[in-house]
Short mmCIF file of C-alpha atoms and ligand atoms in Angstrom, two decimals:
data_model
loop_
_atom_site.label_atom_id
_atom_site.label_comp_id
_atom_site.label_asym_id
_atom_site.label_seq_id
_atom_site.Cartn_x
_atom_site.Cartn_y
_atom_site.Cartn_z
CA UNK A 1 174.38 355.05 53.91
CA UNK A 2 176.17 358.26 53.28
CA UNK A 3 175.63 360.93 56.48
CA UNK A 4 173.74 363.04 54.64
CA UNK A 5 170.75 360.98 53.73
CA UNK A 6 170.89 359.81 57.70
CA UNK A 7 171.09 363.52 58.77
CA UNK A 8 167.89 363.90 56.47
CA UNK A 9 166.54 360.97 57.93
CA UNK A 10 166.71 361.44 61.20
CA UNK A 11 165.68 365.23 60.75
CA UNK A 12 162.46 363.65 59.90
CA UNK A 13 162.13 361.32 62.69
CA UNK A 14 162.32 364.05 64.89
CA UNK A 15 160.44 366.19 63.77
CA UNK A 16 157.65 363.38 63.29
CA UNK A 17 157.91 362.75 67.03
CA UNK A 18 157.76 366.12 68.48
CA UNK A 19 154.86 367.06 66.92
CA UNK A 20 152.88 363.88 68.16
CA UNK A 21 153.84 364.14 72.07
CA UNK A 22 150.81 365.09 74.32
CA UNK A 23 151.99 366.38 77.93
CA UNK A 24 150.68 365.25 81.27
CA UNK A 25 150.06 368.04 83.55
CA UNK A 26 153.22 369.56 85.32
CA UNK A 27 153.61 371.26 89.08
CA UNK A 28 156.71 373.11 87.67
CA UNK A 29 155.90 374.35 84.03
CA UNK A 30 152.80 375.65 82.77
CA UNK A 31 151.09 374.04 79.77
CA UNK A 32 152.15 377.44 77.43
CA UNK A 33 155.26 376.29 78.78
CA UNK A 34 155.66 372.76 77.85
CA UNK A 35 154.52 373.75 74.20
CA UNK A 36 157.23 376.36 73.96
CA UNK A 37 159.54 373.59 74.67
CA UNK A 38 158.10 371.61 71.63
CA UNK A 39 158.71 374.74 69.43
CA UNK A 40 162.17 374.97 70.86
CA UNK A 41 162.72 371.49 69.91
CA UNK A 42 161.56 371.64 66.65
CA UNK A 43 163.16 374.98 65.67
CA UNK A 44 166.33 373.67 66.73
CA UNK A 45 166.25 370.55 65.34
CA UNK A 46 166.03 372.67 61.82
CA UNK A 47 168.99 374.82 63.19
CA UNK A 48 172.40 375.31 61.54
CA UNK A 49 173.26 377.78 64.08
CA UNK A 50 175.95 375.81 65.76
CA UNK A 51 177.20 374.56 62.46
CA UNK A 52 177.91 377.57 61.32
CA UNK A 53 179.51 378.51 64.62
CA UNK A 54 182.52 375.65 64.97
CA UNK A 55 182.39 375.98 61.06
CA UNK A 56 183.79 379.90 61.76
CA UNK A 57 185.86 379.03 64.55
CA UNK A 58 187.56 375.99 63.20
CA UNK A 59 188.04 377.73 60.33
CA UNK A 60 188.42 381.71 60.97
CA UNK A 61 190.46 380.93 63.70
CA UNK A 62 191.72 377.17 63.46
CA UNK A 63 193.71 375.03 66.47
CA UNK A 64 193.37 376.91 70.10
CA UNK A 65 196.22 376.30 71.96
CA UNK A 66 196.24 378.39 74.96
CA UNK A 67 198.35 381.31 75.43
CA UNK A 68 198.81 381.77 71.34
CA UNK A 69 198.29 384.20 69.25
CA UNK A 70 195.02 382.09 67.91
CA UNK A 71 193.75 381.37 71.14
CA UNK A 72 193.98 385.67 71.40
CA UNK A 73 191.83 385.30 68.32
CA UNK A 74 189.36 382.85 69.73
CA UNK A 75 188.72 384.90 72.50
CA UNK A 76 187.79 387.78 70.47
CA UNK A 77 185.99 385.66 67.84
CA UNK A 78 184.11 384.55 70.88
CA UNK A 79 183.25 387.76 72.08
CA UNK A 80 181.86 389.11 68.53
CA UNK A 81 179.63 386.11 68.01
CA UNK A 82 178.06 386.57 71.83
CA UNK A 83 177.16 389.92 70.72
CA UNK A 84 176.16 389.48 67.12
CA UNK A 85 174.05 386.65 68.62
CA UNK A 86 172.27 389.26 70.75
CA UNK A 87 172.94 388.03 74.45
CA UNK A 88 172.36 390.57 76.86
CA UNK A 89 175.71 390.49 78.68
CA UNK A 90 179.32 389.63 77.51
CA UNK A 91 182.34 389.63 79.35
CA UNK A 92 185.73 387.75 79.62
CA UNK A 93 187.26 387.11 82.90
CA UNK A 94 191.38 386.09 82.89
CA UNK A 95 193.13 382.86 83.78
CA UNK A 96 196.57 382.29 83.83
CA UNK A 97 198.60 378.94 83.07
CA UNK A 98 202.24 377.79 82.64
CA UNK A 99 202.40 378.37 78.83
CA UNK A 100 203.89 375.49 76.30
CA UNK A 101 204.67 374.93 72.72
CA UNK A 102 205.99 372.55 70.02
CA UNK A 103 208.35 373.54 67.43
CA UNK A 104 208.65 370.37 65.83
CA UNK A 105 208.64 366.39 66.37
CA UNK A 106 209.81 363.38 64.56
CA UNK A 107 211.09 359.68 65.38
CA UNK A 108 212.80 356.69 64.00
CA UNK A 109 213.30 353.21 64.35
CA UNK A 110 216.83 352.96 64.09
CA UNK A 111 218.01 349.19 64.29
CA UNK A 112 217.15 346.81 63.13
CA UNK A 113 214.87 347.68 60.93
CA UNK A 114 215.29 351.36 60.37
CA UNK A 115 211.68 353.32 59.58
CA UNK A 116 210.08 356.35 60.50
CA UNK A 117 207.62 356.12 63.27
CA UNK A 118 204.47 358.76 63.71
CA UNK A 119 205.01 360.68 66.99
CA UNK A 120 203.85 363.88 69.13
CA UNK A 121 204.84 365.70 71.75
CA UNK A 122 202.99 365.15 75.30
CA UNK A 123 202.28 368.60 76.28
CA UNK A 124 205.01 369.96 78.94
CA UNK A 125 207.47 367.87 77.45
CA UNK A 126 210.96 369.05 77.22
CA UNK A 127 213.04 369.18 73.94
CA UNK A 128 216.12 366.66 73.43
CA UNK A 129 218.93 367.56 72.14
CA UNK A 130 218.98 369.50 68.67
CA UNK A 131 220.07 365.64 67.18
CA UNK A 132 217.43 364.06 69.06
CA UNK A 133 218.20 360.87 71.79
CA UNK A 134 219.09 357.23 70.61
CA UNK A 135 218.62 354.85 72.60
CA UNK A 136 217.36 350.76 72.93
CA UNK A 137 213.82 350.51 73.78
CA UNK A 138 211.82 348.83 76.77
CA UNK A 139 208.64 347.78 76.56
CA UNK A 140 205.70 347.99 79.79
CA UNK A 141 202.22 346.72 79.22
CA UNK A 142 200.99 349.46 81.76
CA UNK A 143 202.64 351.57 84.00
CA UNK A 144 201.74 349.86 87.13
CA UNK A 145 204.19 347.17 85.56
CA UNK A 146 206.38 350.09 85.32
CA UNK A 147 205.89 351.48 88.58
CA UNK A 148 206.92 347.55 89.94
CA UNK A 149 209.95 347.41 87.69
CA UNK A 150 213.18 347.47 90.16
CA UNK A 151 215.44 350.26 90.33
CA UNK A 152 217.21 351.39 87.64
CA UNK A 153 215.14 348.31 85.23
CA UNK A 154 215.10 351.48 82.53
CA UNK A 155 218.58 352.51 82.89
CA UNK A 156 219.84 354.24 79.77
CA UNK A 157 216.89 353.28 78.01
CA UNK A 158 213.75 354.67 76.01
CA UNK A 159 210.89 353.54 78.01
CA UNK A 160 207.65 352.38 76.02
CA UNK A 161 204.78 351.90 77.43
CA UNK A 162 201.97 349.97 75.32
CA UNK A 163 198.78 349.78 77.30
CA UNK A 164 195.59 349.46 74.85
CA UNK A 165 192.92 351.72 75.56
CA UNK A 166 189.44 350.20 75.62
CA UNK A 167 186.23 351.78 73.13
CA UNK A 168 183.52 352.51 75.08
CA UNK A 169 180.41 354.46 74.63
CA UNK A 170 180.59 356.44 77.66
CA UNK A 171 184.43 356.84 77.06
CA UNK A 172 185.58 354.82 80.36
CA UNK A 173 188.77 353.67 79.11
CA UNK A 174 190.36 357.40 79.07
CA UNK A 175 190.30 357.72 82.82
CA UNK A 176 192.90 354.41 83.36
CA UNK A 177 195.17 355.08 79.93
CA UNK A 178 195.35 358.49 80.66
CA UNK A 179 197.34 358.04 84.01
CA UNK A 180 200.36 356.95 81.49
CA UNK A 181 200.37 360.00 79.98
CA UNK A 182 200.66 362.15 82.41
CA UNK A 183 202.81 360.45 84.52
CA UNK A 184 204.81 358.05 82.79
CA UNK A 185 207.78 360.42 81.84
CA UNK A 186 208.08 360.60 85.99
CA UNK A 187 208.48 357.22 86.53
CA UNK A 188 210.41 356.35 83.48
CA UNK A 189 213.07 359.14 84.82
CA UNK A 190 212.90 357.79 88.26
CA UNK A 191 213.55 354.22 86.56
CA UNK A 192 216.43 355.42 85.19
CA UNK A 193 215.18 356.14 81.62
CA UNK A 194 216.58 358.63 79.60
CA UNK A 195 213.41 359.37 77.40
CA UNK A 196 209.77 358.03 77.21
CA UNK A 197 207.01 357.01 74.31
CA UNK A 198 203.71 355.74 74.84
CA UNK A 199 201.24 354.10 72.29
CA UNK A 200 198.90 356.56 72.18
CA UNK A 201 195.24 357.37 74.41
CA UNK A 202 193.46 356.54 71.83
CA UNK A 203 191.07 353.48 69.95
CA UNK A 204 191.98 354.51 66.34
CA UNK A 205 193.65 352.29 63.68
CA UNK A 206 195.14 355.15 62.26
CA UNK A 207 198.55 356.66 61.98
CA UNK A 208 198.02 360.08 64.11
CA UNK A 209 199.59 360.02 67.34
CA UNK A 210 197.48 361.87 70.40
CA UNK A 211 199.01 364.44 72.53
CA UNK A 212 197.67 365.40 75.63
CA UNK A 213 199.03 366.63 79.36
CA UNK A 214 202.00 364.98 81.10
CA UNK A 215 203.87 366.30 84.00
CA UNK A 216 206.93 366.28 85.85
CA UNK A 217 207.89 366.04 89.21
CA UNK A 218 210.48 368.26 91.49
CA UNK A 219 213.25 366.30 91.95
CA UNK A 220 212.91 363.96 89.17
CA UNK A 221 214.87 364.53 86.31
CA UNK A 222 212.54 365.48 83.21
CA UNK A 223 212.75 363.31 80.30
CA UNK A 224 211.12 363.83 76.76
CA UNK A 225 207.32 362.81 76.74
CA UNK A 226 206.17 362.00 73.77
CA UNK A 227 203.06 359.17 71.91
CA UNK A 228 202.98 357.49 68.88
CA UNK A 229 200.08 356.25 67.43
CA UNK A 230 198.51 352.94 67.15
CA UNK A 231 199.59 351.68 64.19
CA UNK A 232 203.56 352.58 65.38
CA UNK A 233 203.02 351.27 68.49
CA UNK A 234 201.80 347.85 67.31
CA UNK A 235 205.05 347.69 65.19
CA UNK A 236 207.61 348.22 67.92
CA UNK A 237 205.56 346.16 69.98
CA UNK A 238 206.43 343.36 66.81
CA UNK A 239 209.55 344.11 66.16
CA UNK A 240 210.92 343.75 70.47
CA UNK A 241 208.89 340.47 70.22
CA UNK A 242 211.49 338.99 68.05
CA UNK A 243 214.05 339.43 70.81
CA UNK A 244 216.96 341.46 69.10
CA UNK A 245 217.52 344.61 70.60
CA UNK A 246 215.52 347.84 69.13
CA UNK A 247 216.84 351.48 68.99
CA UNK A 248 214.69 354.47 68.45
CA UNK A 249 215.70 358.09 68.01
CA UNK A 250 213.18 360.89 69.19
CA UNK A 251 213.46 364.62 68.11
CA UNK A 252 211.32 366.98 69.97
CA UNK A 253 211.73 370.78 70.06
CA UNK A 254 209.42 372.60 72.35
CA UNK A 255 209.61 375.07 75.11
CA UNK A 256 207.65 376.13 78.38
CA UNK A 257 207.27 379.65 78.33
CA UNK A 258 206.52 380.96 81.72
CA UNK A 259 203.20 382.42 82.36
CA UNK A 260 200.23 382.76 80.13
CA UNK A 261 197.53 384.44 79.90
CA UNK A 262 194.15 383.98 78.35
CA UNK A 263 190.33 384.79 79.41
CA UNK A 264 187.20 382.97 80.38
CA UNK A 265 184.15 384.26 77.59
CA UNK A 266 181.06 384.76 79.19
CA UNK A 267 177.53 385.40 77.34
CA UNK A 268 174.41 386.01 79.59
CA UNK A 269 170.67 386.03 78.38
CA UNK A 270 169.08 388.22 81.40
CA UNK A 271 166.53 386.88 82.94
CA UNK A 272 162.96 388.65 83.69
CA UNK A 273 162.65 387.55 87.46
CA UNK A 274 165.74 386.33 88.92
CA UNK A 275 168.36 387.50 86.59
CA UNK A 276 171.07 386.77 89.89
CA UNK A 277 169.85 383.30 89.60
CA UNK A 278 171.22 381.26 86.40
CA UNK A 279 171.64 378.30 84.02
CA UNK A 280 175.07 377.79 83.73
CA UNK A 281 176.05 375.54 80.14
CA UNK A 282 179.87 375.85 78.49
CA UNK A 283 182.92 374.36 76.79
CA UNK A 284 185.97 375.10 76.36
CA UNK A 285 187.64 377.73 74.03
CA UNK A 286 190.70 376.56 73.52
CA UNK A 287 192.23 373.42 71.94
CA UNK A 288 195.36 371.11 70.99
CA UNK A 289 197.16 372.63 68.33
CA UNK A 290 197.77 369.67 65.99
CA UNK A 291 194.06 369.52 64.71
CA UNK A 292 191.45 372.49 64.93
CA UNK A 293 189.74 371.35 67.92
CA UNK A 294 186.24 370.86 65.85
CA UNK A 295 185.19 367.72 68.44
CA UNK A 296 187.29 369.00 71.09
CA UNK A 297 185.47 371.67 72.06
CA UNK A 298 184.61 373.70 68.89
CA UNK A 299 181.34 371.59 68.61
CA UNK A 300 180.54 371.86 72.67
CA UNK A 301 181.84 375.83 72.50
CA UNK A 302 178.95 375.73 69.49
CA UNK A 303 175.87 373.92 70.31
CA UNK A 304 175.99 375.70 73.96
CA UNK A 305 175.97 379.08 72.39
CA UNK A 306 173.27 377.98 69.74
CA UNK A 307 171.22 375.90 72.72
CA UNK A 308 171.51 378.94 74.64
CA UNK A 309 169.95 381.17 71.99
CA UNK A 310 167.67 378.76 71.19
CA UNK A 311 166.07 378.61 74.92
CA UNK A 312 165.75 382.49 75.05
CA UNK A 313 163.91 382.76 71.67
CA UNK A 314 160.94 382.21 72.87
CA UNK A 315 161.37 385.57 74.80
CA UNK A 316 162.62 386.16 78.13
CA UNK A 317 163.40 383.19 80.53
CA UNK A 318 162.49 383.47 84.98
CA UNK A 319 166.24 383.33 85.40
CA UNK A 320 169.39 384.06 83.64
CA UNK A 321 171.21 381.77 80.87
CA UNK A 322 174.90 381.81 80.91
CA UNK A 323 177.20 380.60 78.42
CA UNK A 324 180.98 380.42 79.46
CA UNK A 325 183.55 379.73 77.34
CA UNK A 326 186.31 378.33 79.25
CA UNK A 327 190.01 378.99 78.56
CA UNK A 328 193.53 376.67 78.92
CA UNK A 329 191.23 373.42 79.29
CA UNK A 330 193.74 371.21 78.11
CA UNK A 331 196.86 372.43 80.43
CA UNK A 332 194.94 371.99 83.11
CA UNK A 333 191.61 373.31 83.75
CA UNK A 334 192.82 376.64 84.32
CA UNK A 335 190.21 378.84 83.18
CA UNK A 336 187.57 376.59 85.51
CA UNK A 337 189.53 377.21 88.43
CA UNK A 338 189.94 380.50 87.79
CA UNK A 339 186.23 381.01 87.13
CA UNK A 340 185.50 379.77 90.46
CA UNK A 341 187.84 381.65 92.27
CA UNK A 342 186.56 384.60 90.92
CA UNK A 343 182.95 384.00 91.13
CA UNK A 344 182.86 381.53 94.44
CA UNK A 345 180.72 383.22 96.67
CA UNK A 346 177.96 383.38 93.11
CA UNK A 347 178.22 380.24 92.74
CA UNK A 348 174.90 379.39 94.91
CA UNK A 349 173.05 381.10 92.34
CA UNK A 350 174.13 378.65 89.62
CA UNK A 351 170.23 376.83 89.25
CA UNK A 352 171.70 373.81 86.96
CA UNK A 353 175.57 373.49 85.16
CA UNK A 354 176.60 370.91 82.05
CA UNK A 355 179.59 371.66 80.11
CA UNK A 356 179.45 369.89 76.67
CA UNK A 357 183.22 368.44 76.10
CA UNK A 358 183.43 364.67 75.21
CA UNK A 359 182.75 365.45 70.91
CA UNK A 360 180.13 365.86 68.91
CA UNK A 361 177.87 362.27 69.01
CA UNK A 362 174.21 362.01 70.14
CA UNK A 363 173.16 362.68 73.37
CA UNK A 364 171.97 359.17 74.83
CA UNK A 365 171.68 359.70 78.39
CA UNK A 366 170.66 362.64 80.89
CA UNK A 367 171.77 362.34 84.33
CA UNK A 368 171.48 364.95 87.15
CA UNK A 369 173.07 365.73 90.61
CA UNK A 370 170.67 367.83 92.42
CA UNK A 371 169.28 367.64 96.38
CA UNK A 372 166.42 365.18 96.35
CA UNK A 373 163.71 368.05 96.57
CA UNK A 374 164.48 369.64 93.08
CA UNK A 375 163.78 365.89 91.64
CA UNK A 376 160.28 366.07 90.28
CA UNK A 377 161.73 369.38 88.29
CA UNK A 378 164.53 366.77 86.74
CA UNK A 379 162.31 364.35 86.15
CA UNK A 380 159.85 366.93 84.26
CA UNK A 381 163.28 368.06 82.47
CA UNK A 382 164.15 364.64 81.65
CA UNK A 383 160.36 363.93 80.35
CA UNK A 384 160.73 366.45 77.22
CA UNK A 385 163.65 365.26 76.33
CA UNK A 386 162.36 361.73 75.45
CA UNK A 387 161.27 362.73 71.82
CA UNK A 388 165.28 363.60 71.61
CA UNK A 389 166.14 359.69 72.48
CA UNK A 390 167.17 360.63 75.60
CA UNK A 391 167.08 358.21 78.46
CA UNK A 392 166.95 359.18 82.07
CA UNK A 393 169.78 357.30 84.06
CA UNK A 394 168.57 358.30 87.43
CA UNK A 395 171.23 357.15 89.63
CA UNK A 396 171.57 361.35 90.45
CA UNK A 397 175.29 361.03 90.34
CA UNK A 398 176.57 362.99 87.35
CA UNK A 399 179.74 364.30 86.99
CA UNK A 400 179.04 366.81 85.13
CA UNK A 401 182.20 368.04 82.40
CA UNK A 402 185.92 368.35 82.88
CA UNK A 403 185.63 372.20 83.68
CA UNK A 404 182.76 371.37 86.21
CA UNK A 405 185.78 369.58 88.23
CA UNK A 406 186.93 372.48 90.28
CA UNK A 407 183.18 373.87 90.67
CA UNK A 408 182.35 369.97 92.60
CA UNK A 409 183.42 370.98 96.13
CA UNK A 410 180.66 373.47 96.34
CA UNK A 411 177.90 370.61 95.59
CA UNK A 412 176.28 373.15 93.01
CA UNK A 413 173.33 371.30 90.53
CA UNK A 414 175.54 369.57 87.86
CA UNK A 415 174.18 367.40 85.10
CA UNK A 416 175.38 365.56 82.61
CA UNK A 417 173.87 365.49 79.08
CA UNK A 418 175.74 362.47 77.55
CA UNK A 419 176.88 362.23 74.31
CA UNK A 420 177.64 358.92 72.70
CA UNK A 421 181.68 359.13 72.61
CA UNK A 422 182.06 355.48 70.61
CA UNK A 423 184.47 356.89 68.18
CA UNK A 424 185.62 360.11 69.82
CA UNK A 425 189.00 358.72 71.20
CA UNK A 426 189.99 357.63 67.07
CA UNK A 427 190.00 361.57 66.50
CA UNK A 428 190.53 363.26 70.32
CA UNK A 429 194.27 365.56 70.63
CA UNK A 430 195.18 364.38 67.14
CA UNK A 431 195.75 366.08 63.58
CA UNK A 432 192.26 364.48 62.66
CA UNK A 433 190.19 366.23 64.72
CA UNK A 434 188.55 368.39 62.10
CA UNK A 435 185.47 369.80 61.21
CA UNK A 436 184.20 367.34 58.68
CA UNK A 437 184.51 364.54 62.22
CA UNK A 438 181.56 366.39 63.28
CA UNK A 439 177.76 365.12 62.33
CA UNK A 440 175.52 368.06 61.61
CA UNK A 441 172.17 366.13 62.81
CA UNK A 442 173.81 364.64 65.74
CA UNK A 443 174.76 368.36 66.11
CA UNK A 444 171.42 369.44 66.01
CA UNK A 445 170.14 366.74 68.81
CA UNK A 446 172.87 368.29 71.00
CA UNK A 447 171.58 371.50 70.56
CA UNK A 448 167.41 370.81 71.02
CA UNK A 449 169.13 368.99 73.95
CA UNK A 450 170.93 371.24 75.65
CA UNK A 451 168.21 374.43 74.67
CA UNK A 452 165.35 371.77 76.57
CA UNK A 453 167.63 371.65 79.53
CA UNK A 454 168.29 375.42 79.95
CA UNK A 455 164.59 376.83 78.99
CA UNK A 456 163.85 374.27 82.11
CA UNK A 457 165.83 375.01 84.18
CA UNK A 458 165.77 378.64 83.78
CA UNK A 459 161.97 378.49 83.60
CA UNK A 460 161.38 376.05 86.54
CA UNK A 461 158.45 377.07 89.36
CA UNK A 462 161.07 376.30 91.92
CA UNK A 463 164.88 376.64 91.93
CA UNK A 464 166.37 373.26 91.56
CA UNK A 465 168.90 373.59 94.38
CA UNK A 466 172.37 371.27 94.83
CA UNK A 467 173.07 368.71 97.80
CA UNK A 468 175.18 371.26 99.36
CA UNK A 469 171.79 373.22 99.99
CA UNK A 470 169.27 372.36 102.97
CA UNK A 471 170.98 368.71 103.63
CA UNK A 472 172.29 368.14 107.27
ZN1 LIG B 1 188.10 368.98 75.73
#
């Protein structure tokens, strides 16, 4: 089936559900309430909002990468929409990161059997030599192996490291393959390498290689860091397994360029009661720059903005709904960290937070994090979004998004809304990641998803508080 006739079809499905869903009585919403959800549902499951949105930015603007002159241009395109969309506030708030970029990349197999190989640059990485490094080749299966290797086991050599990311749903097999990018240049150098490749964090079976953060180390001597995709990797994993020595040359020009500077875009829907006290959903603004960042986090920056506008049209919400936009994601969380420096002693009034960053799929699952008292309002929450296909996990342990990471030590209400990342890691960091990766109905679903969660928990009889509040 082409997508089309399933985005058609599954347009129709929901629609047929919402309209036949008959509400038990609720201690937190009002009946006028619960049907407004319905119409929110409905309206935004027949929304091309956030289509048109990443379709501007990943177009208007293209890749993201922080500290450029297009990441300049997001944040202004980002600003325009908040106000052309009619939210009530809109401000940016500055971050600043140590600011990289690529020139240009390429690698060879040079003996014996001499072929180009598909490669990026790891972000951070230094540049060789204008002529690139040549060197024989040593293969790890993980970088624990590496990490064991004795002393000097790389010495002169390319390390390669060729650990196989698993596909998963939920995306669990980024969390152990990503520890090879960002530290396997470190230990390669302190095994005595002189440069370092890894297969890829990805699950495709095609021939674009993923970049992503790596680091160095003081003291360590900083090697090149570069990936190359699947497809390479499985044919220099071949070609070592015959047993004759195998040289590669890398080429990678790039340069760190001291401190950057980019800003945090914030939209805010007032709200009528306790406009101090808000929803806070998000993404993040920027991107790689090899694709145009349409998964990662055009469609999240989107479908927030759209959800958000979504929840509010049904006139004013009890508390506020804030949309923030973060900045330098992929260097390092730097625009989270700086939100929450700026804003720490606000961040009590933050009512429920869920940034959308892990693609564009379905939303499958809706977990919470939340002080056991504001459960009945989750589980009310959770209720309406049934019609969606959205399970309840319950376990009230989520996570929440990568720019929720610096906002966990304050124990503020994070949930996750989780969106089904099966083939997300075939397109994440990588030339592919384009617009046309990107679903419109499972678009949609995101956004009735995401506008059912902040109507909620903006409109909510009580607060829904975090476990840092009233616990002993
Ligand atoms: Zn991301």
């Amino acid at each position: 089936m082409n997508n089309r006739f399933i985005s058609v079809l599954s347009a129709l499905l929901f629609t047929a559900l919402a309209v036949n869903i008959v509400h038990a009585k609720s201690d937190n919403f009002s009946t006028q309430q619960l049907s407004q959800v319905e119409s929110i549902k409905k309206d935004a499951l027949e929304s091309d909002l956030a289509w048109s949105l990443v379709e501007s930015l990943t177009t208007e603007v293209g890749p993201r990468m922080p500290g450029t002159p297009s990441d300049k241009a997001a944040v202004a395109w980002a600003v325009a929409k908040f106000n052309a969309m009619g939210f009530d506030k809109v401000w940016t708030e500055p971050a600043t990161f140590p600011k990289w970029i690529r020139y240009s990349e390429s690698a060879a197999i040079v003996s014996p059997s001499p072929q180009k190989l598909h490669i990026t640059a790891l972000g951070n990485s230094i540049s060789t030599p204008k002529a690139g490094i040549q060197a024989e080749v040593i293969e790890f299966e993980t970088l624990a192996e590496l990490e064991s290797a004795p002393e000097n086991a790389a010495k002169g050599k390319i390390v390669f490291i060729n650990y196989r990311m698993n596909r998963d749903r939920d995306g669990n097999g980024y969390g152990p393959a990503v520890q090879a990018r960002r530290s396997g240049a470190i230990v390669s150098a302190q095994k005595g390498a002189v440069g370092y490749v890894m297969r890829s964090v990805s699950t495709a079976h095609h021939r674009f290689a993923h970049t992503g953060g790596s680091h160095y180390k003081d003291g360590v001597t900083k090697i090149v860091s570069s990936a190359i995709s699947n497809a390479d990797a499985d044919q220099l994993h071949r070609l070592i397994a015959l047993g004759k020595p195998v040289s590669i040359n890398i080429n990678v020009q790039a340069k760190s360029m001291g401190e950057g500077t980019s800003y945090n875009v914030i939209g805010e829907f007032t709200g009528s009661e306790l406009p101090n006290e808000h929803v806070l959903i998000g993404g993040h603004l920027d991107s790689w720059d090899l694709g145009t960042g349409a998964l990662d986090d055009g469609a999240g920056v989107a479908l927030t903005m759209a959800a958000a506008k979504l929840a509010r049209s049904k006139g004013q919400t009890k508390r506020s709904i804030r949309v923030v936009l973060f900045a330098a994601e992929e260097f390092g969380l730097w625009g989270a960290k700086a939100y929450v420096k700026a804003n720490k002693k606000r961040l009590n009034n933050i009512v429920a937070a869920a940034e959308s960053d892990f693609g564009a799929g379905r939303i499958w699952a809706f977990e919470s994090n939340v002080h056991a008292n504001s459960l009945p309002v989750v589980r009310d929450i959770a209720s309406m979004m049934k019609s969606l296909n959205v399970e309840y996990i319950g376990k009230n342990a989520a996570r929440g998004g990568p720019d929720l990471i610096p906002f966990r030590p304050f124990k503020i209400p994070a949930f996750g809304l989780e969106q089904d990342g099966t083939d997300y890691f075939d397109y994440h960091h990588t030339a592919d990641d384009t617009l046309d990766k990107i679903d419109p109905a499972n678009l949609r679903q995101n956004v009735a998803t995401y506008a059912v969660f902040a109507y909620m928990a903006a409109n909510a009889k009580t607060r829904i508080i975090g476990k840092n509040l009233l616990t002993k």
